[in-house]
PDB file of C-alpha atoms in Angstrom:
ATOM      1  CA  PRO A 177     -99.055  33.669  55.830  1.00  0.00           C
ATOM      2  CA  ALA A 178     -95.588  34.708  56.412  1.00  0.00           C
ATOM      3  CA  ALA A 179     -95.641  36.143  52.367  1.00  0.00           C
ATOM      4  CA  ASP A 180     -98.188  38.416  53.641  1.00  0.00           C
ATOM      5  CA  GLY A 181     -96.113  39.780  56.828  1.00  0.00           C
ATOM      6  CA  ARG A 182     -93.078  40.433  54.514  1.00  0.00           C
ATOM      7  CA  HIS A 183     -95.391  43.061  52.385  1.00  0.00           C
ATOM      8  CA  PRO A 184     -94.419  46.584  53.015  1.00  0.00           C
ATOM      9  CA  VAL A 185     -98.292  47.382  53.581  1.00  0.00           C
ATOM     10  CA  ALA A 186     -98.759  44.105  55.378  1.00  0.00           C
ATOM     11  CA  ASN A 187     -98.924  45.933  58.834  1.00  0.00           C
ATOM     12  CA  GLU A 188    -101.214  48.858  57.922  1.00  0.00           C
ATOM     13  CA  ALA A 189    -104.651  49.163  59.549  1.00  0.00           C
ATOM     14  CA  GLY A 190    -107.350  46.986  57.329  1.00  0.00           C
ATOM     15  CA  GLY A 191    -106.827  44.294  54.976  1.00  0.00           C
ATOM     16  CA  LEU A 192    -104.312  43.362  52.258  1.00  0.00           C
ATOM     17  CA  SER A 193    -105.975  43.800  48.859  1.00  0.00           C
ATOM     18  CA  GLY A 194    -104.708  44.536  45.320  1.00  0.00           C
ATOM     19  CA  LYS A 195    -101.414  43.960  43.682  1.00  0.00           C
ATOM     20  CA  PRO A 196     -99.691  42.701  46.954  1.00  0.00           C
ATOM     21  CA  LEU A 197    -102.214  39.410  46.712  1.00  0.00           C
ATOM     22  CA  PHE A 198    -101.859  38.749  42.834  1.00  0.00           C
ATOM     23  CA  GLU A 199     -98.588  36.204  42.917  1.00  0.00           C
ATOM     24  CA  MET A 200    -100.011  34.432  46.596  1.00  0.00           C
ATOM     25  CA  SER A 201    -103.456  34.251  45.171  1.00  0.00           C
ATOM     26  CA  THR A 202    -102.401  33.108  41.453  1.00  0.00           C
ATOM     27  CA  ALA A 203    -100.190  30.536  43.327  1.00  0.00           C
ATOM     28  CA  ALA A 204    -103.117  29.199  45.391  1.00  0.00           C
ATOM     29  CA  LEU A 205    -105.347  28.957  42.384  1.00  0.00           C
ATOM     30  CA  ALA A 206    -102.599  27.058  40.230  1.00  0.00           C
ATOM     31  CA  ASP A 207    -102.487  24.426  43.408  1.00  0.00           C
ATOM     32  CA  MET A 208    -106.612  24.150  43.370  1.00  0.00           C
ATOM     33  CA  TYR A 209    -106.613  23.698  39.616  1.00  0.00           C
ATOM     34  CA  ARG A 210    -103.961  21.111  39.910  1.00  0.00           C
ATOM     35  CA  LEU A 211    -105.897  19.294  43.156  1.00  0.00           C
ATOM     36  CA  THR A 212    -109.081  19.393  41.218  1.00  0.00           C
ATOM     37  CA  ARG A 213    -107.481  18.283  37.962  1.00  0.00           C
ATOM     38  CA  GLY A 214    -109.666  21.504  36.449  1.00  0.00           C
ATOM     39  CA  LYS A 215    -112.897  19.535  37.335  1.00  0.00           C
ATOM     40  CA  ILE A 216    -114.616  22.201  39.074  1.00  0.00           C
ATOM     41  CA  PRO A 217    -114.985  26.018  37.949  1.00  0.00           C
ATOM     42  CA  LEU A 218    -112.461  28.421  40.005  1.00  0.00           C
ATOM     43  CA  ILE A 219    -112.496  32.064  40.434  1.00  0.00           C
ATOM     44  CA  GLY A 220    -109.044  34.055  40.229  1.00  0.00           C
ATOM     45  CA  CYS A 221    -109.119  36.837  42.456  1.00  0.00           C
ATOM     46  CA  GLY A 222    -106.530  39.164  44.024  1.00  0.00           C
ATOM     47  CA  GLY A 223    -104.552  41.714  42.320  1.00  0.00           C
ATOM     48  CA  VAL A 224    -106.058  41.968  39.053  1.00  0.00           C
ATOM     49  CA  SER A 225    -106.152  45.217  37.613  1.00  0.00           C
ATOM     50  CA  THR A 226    -105.406  44.663  33.827  1.00  0.00           C
ATOM     51  CA  GLY A 227    -105.929  42.200  31.072  1.00  0.00           C
ATOM     52  CA  GLU A 228    -102.982  40.402  31.555  1.00  0.00           C
ATOM     53  CA  ASP A 229    -103.301  40.032  35.056  1.00  0.00           C
ATOM     54  CA  ALA A 230    -106.651  38.341  34.309  1.00  0.00           C
ATOM     55  CA  TYR A 231    -105.008  36.265  31.550  1.00  0.00           C
ATOM     56  CA  GLN A 232    -102.592  35.183  34.005  1.00  0.00           C
ATOM     57  CA  LYS A 233    -105.352  33.755  36.561  1.00  0.00           C
ATOM     58  CA  ILE A 234    -107.090  31.805  33.517  1.00  0.00           C
ATOM     59  CA  ARG A 235    -104.099  30.453  32.813  1.00  0.00           C
ATOM     60  CA  ALA A 236    -103.488  29.600  36.002  1.00  0.00           C
ATOM     61  CA  GLY A 237    -106.832  27.455  36.280  1.00  0.00           C
ATOM     62  CA  ALA A 238    -109.794  30.346  36.585  1.00  0.00           C
ATOM     63  CA  SER A 239    -112.819  30.001  34.535  1.00  0.00           C
ATOM     64  CA  LEU A 240    -113.984  33.258  35.986  1.00  0.00           C
ATOM     65  CA  VAL A 241    -112.000  36.237  37.267  1.00  0.00           C
ATOM     66  CA  GLN A 242    -113.018  38.742  39.694  1.00  0.00           C
ATOM     67  CA  ILE A 243    -112.101  42.671  40.016  1.00  0.00           C
ATOM     68  CA  TYR A 244    -112.496  44.581  43.156  1.00  0.00           C
ATOM     69  CA  THR A 245    -109.563  46.928  44.182  1.00  0.00           C
ATOM     70  CA  SER A 246    -108.944  48.245  40.605  1.00  0.00           C
ATOM     71  CA  MET A 247    -112.727  48.699  40.086  1.00  0.00           C
ATOM     72  CA  ALA A 248    -112.916  50.412  43.283  1.00  0.00           C
ATOM     73  CA  TYR A 249    -110.050  52.939  42.371  1.00  0.00           C
ATOM     74  CA  GLU A 250    -110.736  53.172  38.842  1.00  0.00           C
ATOM     75  CA  GLY A 251    -114.387  52.917  38.389  1.00  0.00           C
ATOM     76  CA  PRO A 252    -116.433  50.720  35.877  1.00  0.00           C
ATOM     77  CA  ILE A 253    -114.413  51.936  33.418  1.00  0.00           C
ATOM     78  CA  VAL A 254    -111.839  49.279  34.299  1.00  0.00           C
ATOM     79  CA  VAL A 255    -114.182  46.563  32.544  1.00  0.00           C
ATOM     80  CA  PRO A 256    -113.964  47.299  29.042  1.00  0.00           C
ATOM     81  CA  ARG A 257    -110.335  47.892  29.437  1.00  0.00           C
ATOM     82  CA  ILE A 258    -109.330  44.927  31.033  1.00  0.00           C
ATOM     83  CA  LYS A 259    -111.653  42.890  28.405  1.00  0.00           C
ATOM     84  CA  GLU A 260    -109.636  44.209  25.518  1.00  0.00           C
ATOM     85  CA  GLU A 261    -106.409  43.582  27.120  1.00  0.00           C
ATOM     86  CA  LEU A 262    -107.681  40.084  27.786  1.00  0.00           C
ATOM     87  CA  ALA A 263    -108.843  39.656  24.381  1.00  0.00           C
ATOM     88  CA  ALA A 264    -105.414  41.012  23.007  1.00  0.00           C
ATOM     89  CA  CYS A 265    -103.614  38.245  25.516  1.00  0.00           C
ATOM     90  CA  LEU A 266    -105.835  35.134  23.948  1.00  0.00           C
ATOM     91  CA  ILE A 267    -105.108  36.392  20.467  1.00  0.00           C
ATOM     92  CA  ARG A 268    -101.659  36.648  20.937  1.00  0.00           C
ATOM     93  CA  ASP A 269    -101.131  33.363  22.237  1.00  0.00           C
ATOM     94  CA  GLY A 270    -103.505  31.593  19.675  1.00  0.00           C
ATOM     95  CA  PHE A 271    -106.480  31.155  22.085  1.00  0.00           C
ATOM     96  CA  SER A 272    -109.916  31.593  20.122  1.00  0.00           C
ATOM     97  CA  SER A 273    -111.598  31.772  23.476  1.00  0.00           C
ATOM     98  CA  VAL A 274    -111.580  32.211  27.286  1.00  0.00           C
ATOM     99  CA  ALA A 275    -112.367  28.530  27.744  1.00  0.00           C
ATOM    100  CA  GLN A 276    -109.483  27.337  25.678  1.00  0.00           C
ATOM    101  CA  ALA A 277    -107.005  28.777  27.813  1.00  0.00           C
ATOM    102  CA  VAL A 278    -107.993  28.016  31.324  1.00  0.00           C
ATOM    103  CA  GLY A 279    -105.712  25.891  33.001  1.00  0.00           C
ATOM    104  CA  ALA A 280    -103.362  26.437  29.939  1.00  0.00           C
ATOM    105  CA  ASP A 281     -99.842  26.747  32.083  1.00  0.00           C
ATOM    106  CA  HIS A 282    -100.973  23.166  33.625  1.00  0.00           C
ATOM    107  CA  LYS A 283    -101.542  21.343  30.478  1.00  0.00           C
ATOM    108  CA  ALA A 284     -98.315  22.470  28.943  1.00  0.00           C
ATOM    109  CA  ALA A 285     -96.303  21.042  31.559  1.00  0.00           C
ATOM    110  CA  LYS A 286     -94.930  17.738  31.960  1.00  0.00           C
ATOM    111  CA  GLY A 287     -95.562  15.151  34.350  1.00  0.00           C
ATOM    112  CA  PRO A 288     -93.371  12.513  36.096  1.00  0.00           C
ATOM    113  CA  ASP A 289     -93.958  10.171  33.030  1.00  0.00           C
ATOM    114  CA  GLY A 290     -92.447  12.825  30.892  1.00  0.00           C
ATOM    115  CA  LYS A 291     -95.685  13.251  28.905  1.00  0.00           C
ATOM    116  CA  LYS A 292     -97.388  16.557  28.348  1.00  0.00           C
ATOM    117  CA  GLY A 293    -100.739  16.767  30.878  1.00  0.00           C
ATOM    118  CA  TRP A 294    -101.466  17.247  34.258  1.00  0.00           C
ATOM    119  CA  LEU A 295     -98.591  17.220  36.839  1.00  0.00           C
ATOM    120  CA  TRP A 296    -100.224  14.813  39.306  1.00  0.00           C
TER     121      TRP A 296
END
């Protein structure tokens, strides 16, 4: 896609991974969540290196979150840190579980009829 070609590292050898993919992959995740109306589990991936990143994927519609590049660079120690940061995000916004936060960005949006709920 054109969005990748504009990133400063897009023309380097190898594939694009990590932070450069975060926004685009989160937008694609959100689109898929809307299109499926939240009826199938989705895996959020692409640029997740903090609990806040994981939380944004979850709010966009991810039931599960994959970490890859951050694990490669930081090692397994990244997992408990991300879990701790994610827990803080959930508490901050009043969720008692990850399941409650899945797709929260869509549920709060107003549809064409002006009611809160699904966009389409």
